[in-house]
mmCIF file of C-alpha atoms in Angstrom:
data_model
loop_
_atom_site.group_PDB
_atom_site.id
_atom_site.type_symbol
_atom_site.label_atom_id
_atom_site.label_comp_id
_atom_site.label_asym_id
_atom_site.label_seq_id
_atom_site.Cartn_x
_atom_site.Cartn_y
_atom_site.Cartn_z
ATOM 1 C CA MET D 1499 148.103 325.969 148.049
ATOM 2 C CA LYS D 1500 144.350 325.704 148.607
ATOM 3 C CA ASP D 1501 144.673 321.930 148.468
ATOM 4 C CA ALA D 1502 147.594 322.074 150.893
ATOM 5 C CA PHE D 1503 145.575 324.078 153.407
ATOM 6 C CA ASN D 1504 142.744 321.562 153.048
ATOM 7 C CA ILE D 1505 145.182 318.827 154.056
ATOM 8 C CA LEU D 1506 146.519 320.780 157.035
ATOM 9 C CA LEU D 1507 143.226 322.048 158.461
ATOM 10 C CA PRO D 1508 141.873 318.669 159.655
ATOM 11 C CA LYS D 1509 145.247 317.882 161.215
ATOM 12 C CA LEU D 1510 145.216 321.163 163.105
ATOM 13 C CA ALA D 1511 141.611 320.523 164.154
ATOM 14 C CA ARG D 1512 142.598 317.122 165.566
ATOM 15 C CA CYS D 1513 145.360 318.695 167.656
ATOM 16 C CA ILE D 1514 142.854 321.193 169.036
ATOM 17 C CA GLN D 1515 140.338 318.435 169.786
ATOM 18 C CA ARG D 1516 142.923 316.258 171.574
ATOM 19 C CA LEU D 1517 144.169 319.133 173.706
ATOM 20 C CA SER D 1518 140.595 320.199 174.514
ATOM 21 C CA THR D 1519 139.809 316.711 175.774
ATOM 22 C CA PHE D 1520 142.981 316.823 177.868
ATOM 23 C CA ALA D 1521 141.983 320.242 179.230
ATOM 24 C CA GLU D 1522 138.497 319.054 180.207
ATOM 25 C CA THR D 1523 139.954 315.989 181.929
ATOM 26 C CA TYR D 1524 142.381 318.012 184.041
ATOM 27 C CA LYS D 1525 140.434 321.253 184.396
ATOM 28 C CA SER D 1526 140.259 320.909 188.192
ATOM 29 C CA LEU D 1527 143.770 319.585 188.893
ATOM 30 C CA PRO D 1528 145.675 322.417 190.604
ATOM 31 C CA CYS D 1529 149.257 323.107 189.589
ATOM 32 C CA LEU D 1530 151.773 325.871 190.029
ATOM 33 C CA GLY D 1531 151.413 328.789 187.674
ATOM 34 C CA TYR D 1532 154.582 330.517 186.522
ATOM 35 C CA THR D 1533 155.365 334.071 185.562
ATOM 36 C CA HIS D 1534 158.968 334.944 184.664
ATOM 37 C CA LEU D 1535 159.486 331.170 185.111
ATOM 38 C CA GLN D 1536 159.021 331.775 188.847
ATOM 39 C CA PRO D 1537 156.204 330.175 190.872
ATOM 40 C CA ALA D 1538 153.102 332.369 190.896
ATOM 41 C CA GLN D 1539 149.433 331.847 191.761
ATOM 42 C CA LEU D 1540 148.024 328.408 191.152
ATOM 43 C CA THR D 1541 146.273 327.496 187.928
ATOM 44 C CA THR D 1542 145.156 324.056 186.723
ATOM 45 C CA VAL D 1543 146.674 321.605 184.288
ATOM 46 C CA GLY D 1544 143.576 321.921 182.109
ATOM 47 C CA LYS D 1545 143.525 325.709 182.168
ATOM 48 C CA ARG D 1546 147.134 325.835 180.993
ATOM 49 C CA ALA D 1547 146.244 323.488 178.121
ATOM 50 C CA CYS D 1548 143.481 325.918 177.136
ATOM 51 C CA LEU D 1549 146.130 328.582 176.596
ATOM 52 C CA TRP D 1550 147.696 326.230 174.060
ATOM 53 C CA VAL D 1551 144.312 325.594 172.454
ATOM 54 C CA GLN D 1552 143.619 329.324 172.216
ATOM 55 C CA ASP D 1553 146.747 329.833 170.105
ATOM 56 C CA LEU D 1554 145.881 326.906 167.843
ATOM 57 C CA LEU D 1555 142.340 328.221 167.384
ATOM 58 C CA THR D 1556 143.825 331.477 166.144
ATOM 59 C CA ASP D 1557 145.909 329.449 163.687
ATOM 60 C CA LEU D 1558 142.828 327.529 162.554
ATOM 61 C CA GLU D 1559 141.046 330.787 161.777
ATOM 62 C CA SER D 1560 144.133 332.120 159.990
ATOM 63 C CA PHE D 1561 144.475 328.982 157.876
ATOM 64 C CA GLN D 1562 140.836 329.215 156.844
ATOM 65 C CA ARG D 1563 141.092 332.922 156.024
ATOM 66 C CA SER D 1564 144.308 332.483 154.053
ATOM 67 C CA ARG D 1565 142.886 329.546 152.086
ATOM 68 C CA ASP D 1566 139.649 331.366 151.313
ATOM 69 C CA SER D 1567 141.460 334.530 150.221
ATOM 70 C CA ILE D 1568 143.512 332.747 147.541
ATOM 71 C CA ARG D 1569 142.447 334.027 144.120
ATOM 72 C CA PHE D 1570 143.086 332.812 140.591
ATOM 73 C CA ARG D 1571 145.309 334.952 138.372
ATOM 74 C CA GLY D 1572 143.133 334.264 135.363
ATOM 75 C CA VAL D 1573 143.871 334.786 131.664
ATOM 76 C CA LYS D 1574 145.655 338.115 131.813
ATOM 77 C CA GLY D 1575 148.550 337.800 129.351
ATOM 78 C CA THR D 1576 152.232 338.587 129.652
ATOM 79 C CA THR D 1577 151.934 341.877 131.538
ATOM 80 C CA GLY D 1578 148.395 341.496 132.822
ATOM 81 C CA THR D 1579 146.639 343.690 130.211
ATOM 82 C CA GLN D 1580 144.856 340.840 128.329
ATOM 83 C CA THR D 1581 146.027 342.362 125.028
ATOM 84 C CA SER D 1582 146.467 339.012 123.251
ATOM 85 C CA PHE D 1583 143.018 337.808 124.259
ATOM 86 C CA LEU D 1584 141.402 341.049 123.190
ATOM 87 C CA ALA D 1585 143.013 340.617 119.769
ATOM 88 C CA LEU D 1586 141.913 336.971 119.635
ATOM 89 C CA PHE D 1587 138.278 338.036 120.099
ATOM 90 C CA ASP D 1588 138.491 340.987 117.674
ATOM 91 C CA GLY D 1589 138.222 343.600 120.382
ATOM 92 C CA ASP D 1590 135.197 342.058 122.125
ATOM 93 C CA HIS D 1591 135.807 342.842 125.808
ATOM 94 C CA SER D 1592 132.833 340.779 126.966
ATOM 95 C CA LYS D 1593 134.301 337.621 125.433
ATOM 96 C CA VAL D 1594 137.640 338.246 127.158
ATOM 97 C CA GLU D 1595 135.833 338.645 130.470
ATOM 98 C CA GLU D 1596 133.788 335.508 129.823
ATOM 99 C CA LEU D 1597 136.923 333.501 129.010
ATOM 100 C CA ASP D 1598 138.507 334.744 132.211
ATOM 101 C CA ARG D 1599 135.451 333.601 134.179
ATOM 102 C CA LEU D 1600 135.252 330.196 132.517
ATOM 103 C CA VAL D 1601 138.934 329.421 133.081
ATOM 104 C CA ARG D 1602 138.669 330.574 136.712
ATOM 105 C CA GLU D 1603 135.709 328.285 137.359
ATOM 106 C CA MET D 1604 137.397 325.340 135.624
ATOM 107 C CA ALA D 1605 140.377 325.864 137.934
ATOM 108 C CA GLY D 1606 138.055 325.725 140.964
ATOM 109 C CA PHE D 1607 138.295 329.320 142.170
ATOM 110 C CA ASP D 1608 135.527 331.676 143.245
ATOM 111 C CA LYS D 1609 137.455 334.873 142.563
ATOM 112 C CA SER D 1610 140.307 336.045 140.401
ATOM 113 C CA TYR D 1611 142.533 339.095 140.520
ATOM 114 C CA LEU D 1612 141.052 341.970 138.542
ATOM 115 C CA VAL D 1613 144.498 343.452 138.047
ATOM 116 C CA CYS D 1614 147.930 341.819 138.098
ATOM 117 C CA GLY D 1615 151.257 341.763 136.316
ATOM 118 C CA GLN D 1616 152.753 338.670 134.724
ATOM 119 C CA THR D 1617 152.089 336.618 137.856
ATOM 120 C CA TYR D 1618 149.655 336.702 140.722
ATOM 121 C CA PRO D 1619 150.834 339.112 143.447
ATOM 122 C CA ARG D 1620 153.653 337.533 145.426
ATOM 123 C CA LYS D 1621 152.107 339.070 148.530
ATOM 124 C CA LEU D 1622 149.899 335.980 148.470
ATOM 125 C CA ASP D 1623 152.924 333.797 149.171
ATOM 126 C CA ILE D 1624 153.802 336.018 152.117
ATOM 127 C CA ASP D 1625 150.350 335.570 153.572
ATOM 128 C CA CYS D 1626 150.363 331.791 153.188
ATOM 129 C CA LEU D 1627 153.783 331.292 154.744
ATOM 130 C CA SER D 1628 153.044 333.851 157.455
ATOM 131 C CA VAL D 1629 150.117 331.858 158.809
ATOM 132 C CA LEU D 1630 152.210 328.685 158.636
ATOM 133 C CA ALA D 1631 155.002 330.438 160.531
ATOM 134 C CA SER D 1632 152.502 331.673 163.112
ATOM 135 C CA MET D 1633 151.310 328.119 163.637
ATOM 136 C CA GLY D 1634 154.954 327.100 164.011
ATOM 137 C CA ALA D 1635 155.322 329.661 166.792
ATOM 138 C CA SER D 1636 152.265 328.217 168.545
ATOM 139 C CA VAL D 1637 153.591 324.667 168.370
ATOM 140 C CA HIS D 1638 157.050 325.771 169.507
ATOM 141 C CA LYS D 1639 155.533 327.426 172.590
ATOM 142 C CA ILE D 1640 153.360 324.385 173.392
ATOM 143 C CA CYS D 1641 156.203 321.924 173.030
ATOM 144 C CA THR D 1642 158.591 324.134 174.979
ATOM 145 C CA ASP D 1643 156.087 324.163 177.841
ATOM 146 C CA ILE D 1644 155.855 320.369 177.636
ATOM 147 C CA ARG D 1645 159.643 320.060 177.675
ATOM 148 C CA LEU D 1646 159.891 322.302 180.738
ATOM 149 C CA LEU D 1647 157.122 320.420 182.552
ATOM 150 C CA ALA D 1648 158.817 317.131 181.664
ATOM 151 C CA SER D 1649 162.024 318.400 183.275
ATOM 152 C CA MET D 1650 159.966 319.056 186.426
ATOM 153 C CA LYS D 1651 158.492 315.533 186.097
ATOM 154 C CA GLU D 1652 154.951 316.934 186.172
ATOM 155 C CA LEU D 1653 154.058 315.339 182.840
ATOM 156 C CA GLU D 1654 155.584 313.423 179.953
ATOM 157 C CA GLU D 1655 154.926 313.012 176.280
ATOM 158 C CA PRO D 1656 154.139 309.467 175.043
ATOM 159 C CA PHE D 1657 156.944 306.958 175.425
ATOM 160 C CA GLU D 1658 156.856 303.835 173.262
ATOM 161 C CA LYS D 1659 157.724 300.396 174.585
ATOM 162 C CA GLY D 1660 161.374 299.837 173.806
ATOM 163 C CA GLN D 1661 161.979 303.507 172.965
ATOM 164 C CA ILE D 1662 165.464 304.738 173.875
ATOM 165 C CA GLY D 1663 165.204 307.946 175.894
ATOM 166 C CA SER D 1664 168.926 308.663 175.804
ATOM 167 C CA SER D 1665 171.727 306.841 174.012
ATOM 168 C CA ALA D 1666 174.094 307.579 176.906
ATOM 169 C CA MET D 1667 171.889 307.534 180.012
ATOM 170 C CA ALA D 1668 169.481 304.596 180.033
ATOM 171 C CA TYR D 1669 167.256 305.985 182.802
ATOM 172 C CA LYS D 1670 166.333 309.144 180.878
ATOM 173 C CA ARG D 1671 163.096 309.755 179.003
ATOM 174 C CA ASN D 1672 163.927 312.733 176.836
ATOM 175 C CA PRO D 1673 160.963 314.572 175.246
ATOM 176 C CA MET D 1674 162.098 313.672 171.738
ATOM 177 C CA ARG D 1675 158.831 314.432 169.981
ATOM 178 C CA SER D 1676 158.532 317.882 171.507
ATOM 179 C CA GLU D 1677 162.162 318.592 170.683
ATOM 180 C CA ARG D 1678 161.519 317.549 167.094
ATOM 181 C CA CYS D 1679 158.510 319.866 166.895
ATOM 182 C CA CYS D 1680 160.538 322.791 168.210
ATOM 183 C CA SER D 1681 163.355 322.102 165.769
ATOM 184 C CA LEU D 1682 161.063 321.939 162.740
ATOM 185 C CA ALA D 1683 158.931 324.853 163.943
ATOM 186 C CA ARG D 1684 162.003 327.086 163.975
ATOM 187 C CA HIS D 1685 162.661 326.180 160.351
ATOM 188 C CA LEU D 1686 159.027 326.881 159.502
ATOM 189 C CA MET D 1687 159.143 330.296 161.158
ATOM 190 C CA CYS D 1688 162.251 331.239 159.187
ATOM 191 C CA LEU D 1689 160.813 330.336 155.769
ATOM 192 C CA VAL D 1690 158.572 333.417 155.656
ATOM 193 C CA GLN D 1691 161.663 335.519 155.011
ATOM 194 C CA ASP D 1692 161.851 334.088 151.467
ATOM 195 C CA PRO D 1693 158.503 335.399 150.131
ATOM 196 C CA LEU D 1694 159.047 338.682 151.950
ATOM 197 C CA MET D 1695 162.283 339.211 150.056
ATOM 198 C CA THR D 1696 160.816 337.915 146.806
ATOM 199 C CA ALA D 1697 157.809 340.231 146.881
ATOM 200 C CA SER D 1698 160.018 343.203 147.653
ATOM 201 C CA VAL D 1699 162.179 342.746 144.526
ATOM 202 C CA GLN D 1700 159.546 342.006 141.897
ATOM 203 C CA TRP D 1701 160.528 344.818 139.519
ATOM 204 C CA PHE D 1702 157.614 346.380 137.686
ATOM 205 C CA GLU D 1703 155.421 343.632 136.173
ATOM 206 C CA ARG D 1704 157.662 340.724 137.233
ATOM 207 C CA SER D 1705 161.245 339.467 137.466
ATOM 208 C CA LEU D 1706 162.182 335.803 137.249
ATOM 209 C CA ASP D 1707 164.164 335.635 140.482
ATOM 210 C CA ASP D 1708 160.936 334.627 142.209
ATOM 211 C CA SER D 1709 160.501 331.229 140.571
ATOM 212 C CA ALA D 1710 163.275 329.011 141.948
ATOM 213 C CA ASN D 1711 162.948 330.493 145.410
ATOM 214 C CA ARG D 1712 159.207 329.990 145.767
ATOM 215 C CA ARG D 1713 159.372 326.430 144.428
ATOM 216 C CA VAL D 1714 161.543 325.632 147.443
ATOM 217 C CA CYS D 1715 160.063 327.731 150.253
ATOM 218 C CA LEU D 1716 156.386 327.053 149.537
ATOM 219 C CA ALA D 1717 156.864 323.303 149.264
ATOM 220 C CA GLU D 1718 159.064 323.202 152.355
ATOM 221 C CA GLY D 1719 156.618 325.374 154.276
ATOM 222 C CA PHE D 1720 153.609 323.156 153.752
ATOM 223 C CA LEU D 1721 155.563 319.901 154.139
ATOM 224 C CA THR D 1722 157.146 321.137 157.373
ATOM 225 C CA ALA D 1723 153.783 322.271 158.718
ATOM 226 C CA ASP D 1724 152.386 318.841 157.893
ATOM 227 C CA ILE D 1725 154.943 316.887 159.904
ATOM 228 C CA VAL D 1726 154.857 319.385 162.768
ATOM 229 C CA LEU D 1727 151.091 318.931 163.123
ATOM 230 C CA SER D 1728 151.318 315.146 162.775
ATOM 231 C CA THR D 1729 153.945 315.025 165.517
ATOM 232 C CA LEU D 1730 151.980 317.369 167.757
ATOM 233 C CA GLN D 1731 148.876 315.225 167.336
ATOM 234 C CA ASN D 1732 150.851 312.167 168.385
ATOM 235 C CA ILE D 1733 152.052 314.016 171.480
ATOM 236 C CA THR D 1734 148.600 315.239 172.463
ATOM 237 C CA GLU D 1735 147.121 311.751 172.135
ATOM 238 C CA GLY D 1736 149.323 310.373 174.898
ATOM 239 C CA ILE D 1737 150.381 313.029 177.421
ATOM 240 C CA VAL D 1738 150.955 311.461 180.840
ATOM 241 C CA VAL D 1739 150.293 313.546 183.963
ATOM 242 C CA TYR D 1740 151.815 312.877 187.393
ATOM 243 C CA PRO D 1741 149.453 314.403 190.003
ATOM 244 C CA GLN D 1742 151.572 313.408 192.996
ATOM 245 C CA VAL D 1743 154.622 315.208 191.649
ATOM 246 C CA ILE D 1744 152.464 318.239 190.894
ATOM 247 C CA ARG D 1745 151.067 318.188 194.439
ATOM 248 C CA ARG D 1746 154.542 317.947 195.956
ATOM 249 C CA ARG D 1747 155.641 321.015 194.009
ATOM 250 C CA ILE D 1748 152.525 322.858 195.145
ATOM 251 C CA ASP D 1749 153.185 321.909 198.772
ATOM 252 C CA HIS D 1750 156.675 323.323 198.433
ATOM 253 C CA GLU D 1751 155.399 326.783 197.404
ATOM 254 C CA LEU D 1752 151.815 327.059 198.681
ATOM 255 C CA PRO D 1753 152.634 327.935 202.311
ATOM 256 C CA PHE D 1754 154.104 331.261 201.208
ATOM 257 C CA MET D 1755 151.178 331.906 198.858
ATOM 258 C CA ALA D 1756 148.696 331.152 201.630
ATOM 259 C CA THR D 1757 150.048 333.722 204.083
ATOM 260 C CA GLU D 1758 147.450 336.347 203.109
ATOM 261 C CA ASN D 1759 144.638 333.851 203.676
ATOM 262 C CA ILE D 1760 146.132 332.949 207.049
ATOM 263 C CA ILE D 1761 146.316 336.610 208.048
ATOM 264 C CA MET D 1762 142.671 337.160 207.059
ATOM 265 C CA ALA D 1763 141.602 334.086 209.045
ATOM 266 C CA MET D 1764 143.425 335.407 212.107
ATOM 267 C CA VAL D 1765 141.771 338.820 211.766
ATOM 268 C CA LYS D 1766 138.344 337.136 211.535
ATOM 269 C CA SER D 1767 139.124 335.297 214.763
ATOM 270 C CA GLY D 1768 139.894 338.603 216.512
ATOM 271 C CA GLY D 1769 143.583 339.080 215.847
ATOM 272 C CA ASN D 1770 145.361 342.356 215.036
ATOM 273 C CA ARG D 1771 146.386 342.501 211.392
ATOM 274 C CA GLN D 1772 149.683 344.291 211.942
ATOM 275 C CA GLU D 1773 150.723 341.938 214.726
ATOM 276 C CA CYS D 1774 149.739 338.927 212.646
ATOM 277 C CA HIS D 1775 151.641 340.256 209.652
ATOM 278 C CA GLU D 1776 154.798 340.604 211.728
ATOM 279 C CA GLU D 1777 154.440 337.144 213.265
ATOM 280 C CA ILE D 1778 154.010 335.452 209.912
ATOM 281 C CA ARG D 1779 156.796 337.532 208.357
ATOM 282 C CA ILE D 1780 159.260 336.198 210.921
ATOM 283 C CA LEU D 1781 158.111 332.604 210.471
ATOM 284 C CA SER D 1782 158.204 332.946 206.680
ATOM 285 C CA GLN D 1783 161.783 334.175 206.710
ATOM 286 C CA GLN D 1784 162.803 331.294 208.957
ATOM 287 C CA ALA D 1785 161.113 328.804 206.622
ATOM 288 C CA ALA D 1786 162.719 330.441 203.587
ATOM 289 C CA ALA D 1787 166.143 330.070 205.193
ATOM 290 C CA VAL D 1788 165.527 326.353 205.620
ATOM 291 C CA VAL D 1789 164.598 326.047 201.937
ATOM 292 C CA LYS D 1790 167.355 328.223 200.481
ATOM 293 C CA GLN D 1791 170.254 327.770 202.873
ATOM 294 C CA GLU D 1792 169.738 324.224 204.128
ATOM 295 C CA GLY D 1793 168.008 322.712 201.100
ATOM 296 C CA GLY D 1794 165.135 321.518 203.277
ATOM 297 C CA ASP D 1795 161.387 321.426 202.734
ATOM 298 C CA ASN D 1796 159.155 324.406 203.300
ATOM 299 C CA ASP D 1797 158.152 324.038 206.981
ATOM 300 C CA LEU D 1798 156.165 327.266 207.355
ATOM 301 C CA ILE D 1799 152.913 325.465 208.177
ATOM 302 C CA GLN D 1800 154.637 323.370 210.835
ATOM 303 C CA ARG D 1801 156.018 326.567 212.367
ATOM 304 C CA ILE D 1802 152.542 328.106 212.377
ATOM 305 C CA ARG D 1803 151.174 324.978 214.067
ATOM 306 C CA GLN D 1804 153.860 325.232 216.746
ATOM 307 C CA SER D 1805 153.171 328.934 217.369
ATOM 308 C CA SER D 1806 150.787 329.706 220.220
ATOM 309 C CA TYR D 1807 149.994 333.014 218.554
ATOM 310 C CA PHE D 1808 148.261 331.210 215.676
ATOM 311 C CA GLN D 1809 146.408 328.780 217.976
ATOM 312 C CA PRO D 1810 142.971 330.274 217.046
ATOM 313 C CA ILE D 1811 143.295 328.982 213.450
ATOM 314 C CA HIS D 1812 145.166 325.730 213.983
ATOM 315 C CA ASP D 1813 142.039 323.677 213.283
ATOM 316 C CA THR D 1814 141.308 325.557 210.037
ATOM 317 C CA LEU D 1815 144.799 325.253 208.539
ATOM 318 C CA PRO D 1816 143.968 322.169 206.409
ATOM 319 C CA LYS D 1817 141.112 324.066 204.760
ATOM 320 C CA LEU D 1818 143.252 327.167 204.313
ATOM 321 C CA MET D 1819 145.915 325.025 202.602
ATOM 322 C CA ASP D 1820 143.558 323.205 200.214
ATOM 323 C CA PRO D 1821 144.996 323.869 196.711
ATOM 324 C CA SER D 1822 141.522 323.727 195.150
ATOM 325 C CA THR D 1823 140.664 326.979 196.926
ATOM 326 C CA PHE D 1824 143.468 328.779 195.085
ATOM 327 C CA ILE D 1825 142.466 328.102 191.459
ATOM 328 C CA GLY D 1826 139.665 330.646 191.114
ATOM 329 C CA ARG D 1827 137.344 330.004 188.168
ATOM 330 C CA ALA D 1828 139.835 327.932 186.180
ATOM 331 C CA PRO D 1829 137.567 324.834 185.868
ATOM 332 C CA GLU D 1830 134.587 326.938 184.845
ATOM 333 C CA GLN D 1831 136.699 328.890 182.353
ATOM 334 C CA VAL D 1832 137.851 325.656 180.719
ATOM 335 C CA SER D 1833 134.348 324.257 180.264
ATOM 336 C CA TYR D 1834 132.927 327.545 178.997
ATOM 337 C CA PHE D 1835 135.803 328.073 176.571
ATOM 338 C CA ILE D 1836 135.440 324.596 175.095
ATOM 339 C CA LYS D 1837 131.677 324.962 174.744
ATOM 340 C CA GLU D 1838 131.620 328.479 173.320
ATOM 341 C CA GLU D 1839 134.725 328.578 171.134
ATOM 342 C CA VAL D 1840 136.328 325.199 170.605
ATOM 343 C CA GLN D 1841 133.332 323.041 169.744
ATOM 344 C CA PRO D 1842 131.883 325.473 167.154
ATOM 345 C CA ALA D 1843 135.315 325.847 165.516
ATOM 346 C CA LEU D 1844 135.687 322.069 165.211
ATOM 347 C CA GLU D 1845 132.208 321.452 163.801
ATOM 348 C CA PRO D 1846 133.306 321.671 160.120
ATOM 349 C CA TYR D 1847 135.903 318.957 160.796
ATOM 350 C CA LYS D 1848 133.787 316.544 162.864
ATOM 351 C CA ASP D 1849 134.094 313.787 160.248
ATOM 352 C CA ASN D 1850 137.918 313.968 160.288
ATOM 353 C CA LEU D 1851 138.642 313.927 164.015
ATOM 354 C CA ASN D 1852 139.077 310.177 164.605
ATOM 355 C CA THR D 1853 142.259 309.661 162.576
ATOM 356 C CA LYS D 1854 145.249 308.712 164.716
ATOM 357 C CA VAL D 1855 148.949 309.269 164.050
ATOM 358 C CA GLU D 1856 151.779 306.812 164.660
ATOM 359 C CA LEU D 1857 155.425 307.824 164.592
ATOM 360 C CA ASN D 1858 158.514 305.720 164.042
ATOM 361 C CA LEU D 1859 161.156 306.975 166.429
#
């Protein structure tokens, strides 16, 4: 299992590095934020990617901790008491301890369990598959976000020349890689139930109903994690962003979000806040009716331009509607996060970050 984690860790690091590069590239590109899957305050494409990176960084730390906490059972005998070895060395406890140490070192472990039954504690299997399942949850969330954004046409995963997006509808470009990740991630998240059940029914010093089960779930867990990370890396190496689509979606929602800024600008120009609030409330409801009842575009800004009441701020409306003024410190947060947390975490893997992944779809 230590070897398996050593295979997975560089792959996870590469996913983090690819997404961090993506985040830095798009740290200042405004996009709609969503809460409850409803449009909320603006964020940026890069800042959203940092949320994905944050989850994967947690997984990287968990992988490292789980790998480093794996101990060797050692030479403990059938029930863990070392009785046979004590007899072999004529009751010399120091020789039994020395044998235990030598075998542990030959097996490549720094520590061994001081006490155990016939096997190492099956809680170890729970821990290993738990961190794999947690990573599966991270990837499922990332790829679900990508699938949703693809449905909005804001971005797409890589699409190979000649790839068939849909067997029935030739124009479609289904997010097949992300769907595959979600499918496998669900399986990975479910596998942790096996070691949980196994550990709970290890009667006394051991029962043999652990063996067949763990030979399946541990192998499947690490193999599934491997292909999930390889697929995710392939996705993150070729995400395509469509800024014009993103801007159109912003323009559809931003007028309503900007109403508070418009009110404040009117007050600064000498207007009465309550009167302004009422004027913009009426115009907002009219614009909302156009959007919801007629299926038209949000024309609130045009209505404000046509209103003599708002004439004092007509010239400042373009500045008030600049999406870059609605993203707060998102670009600065991205750069600081990458510098302070991502780059140090990736340092141990710097020699393994250039490997690319190709998939046959």
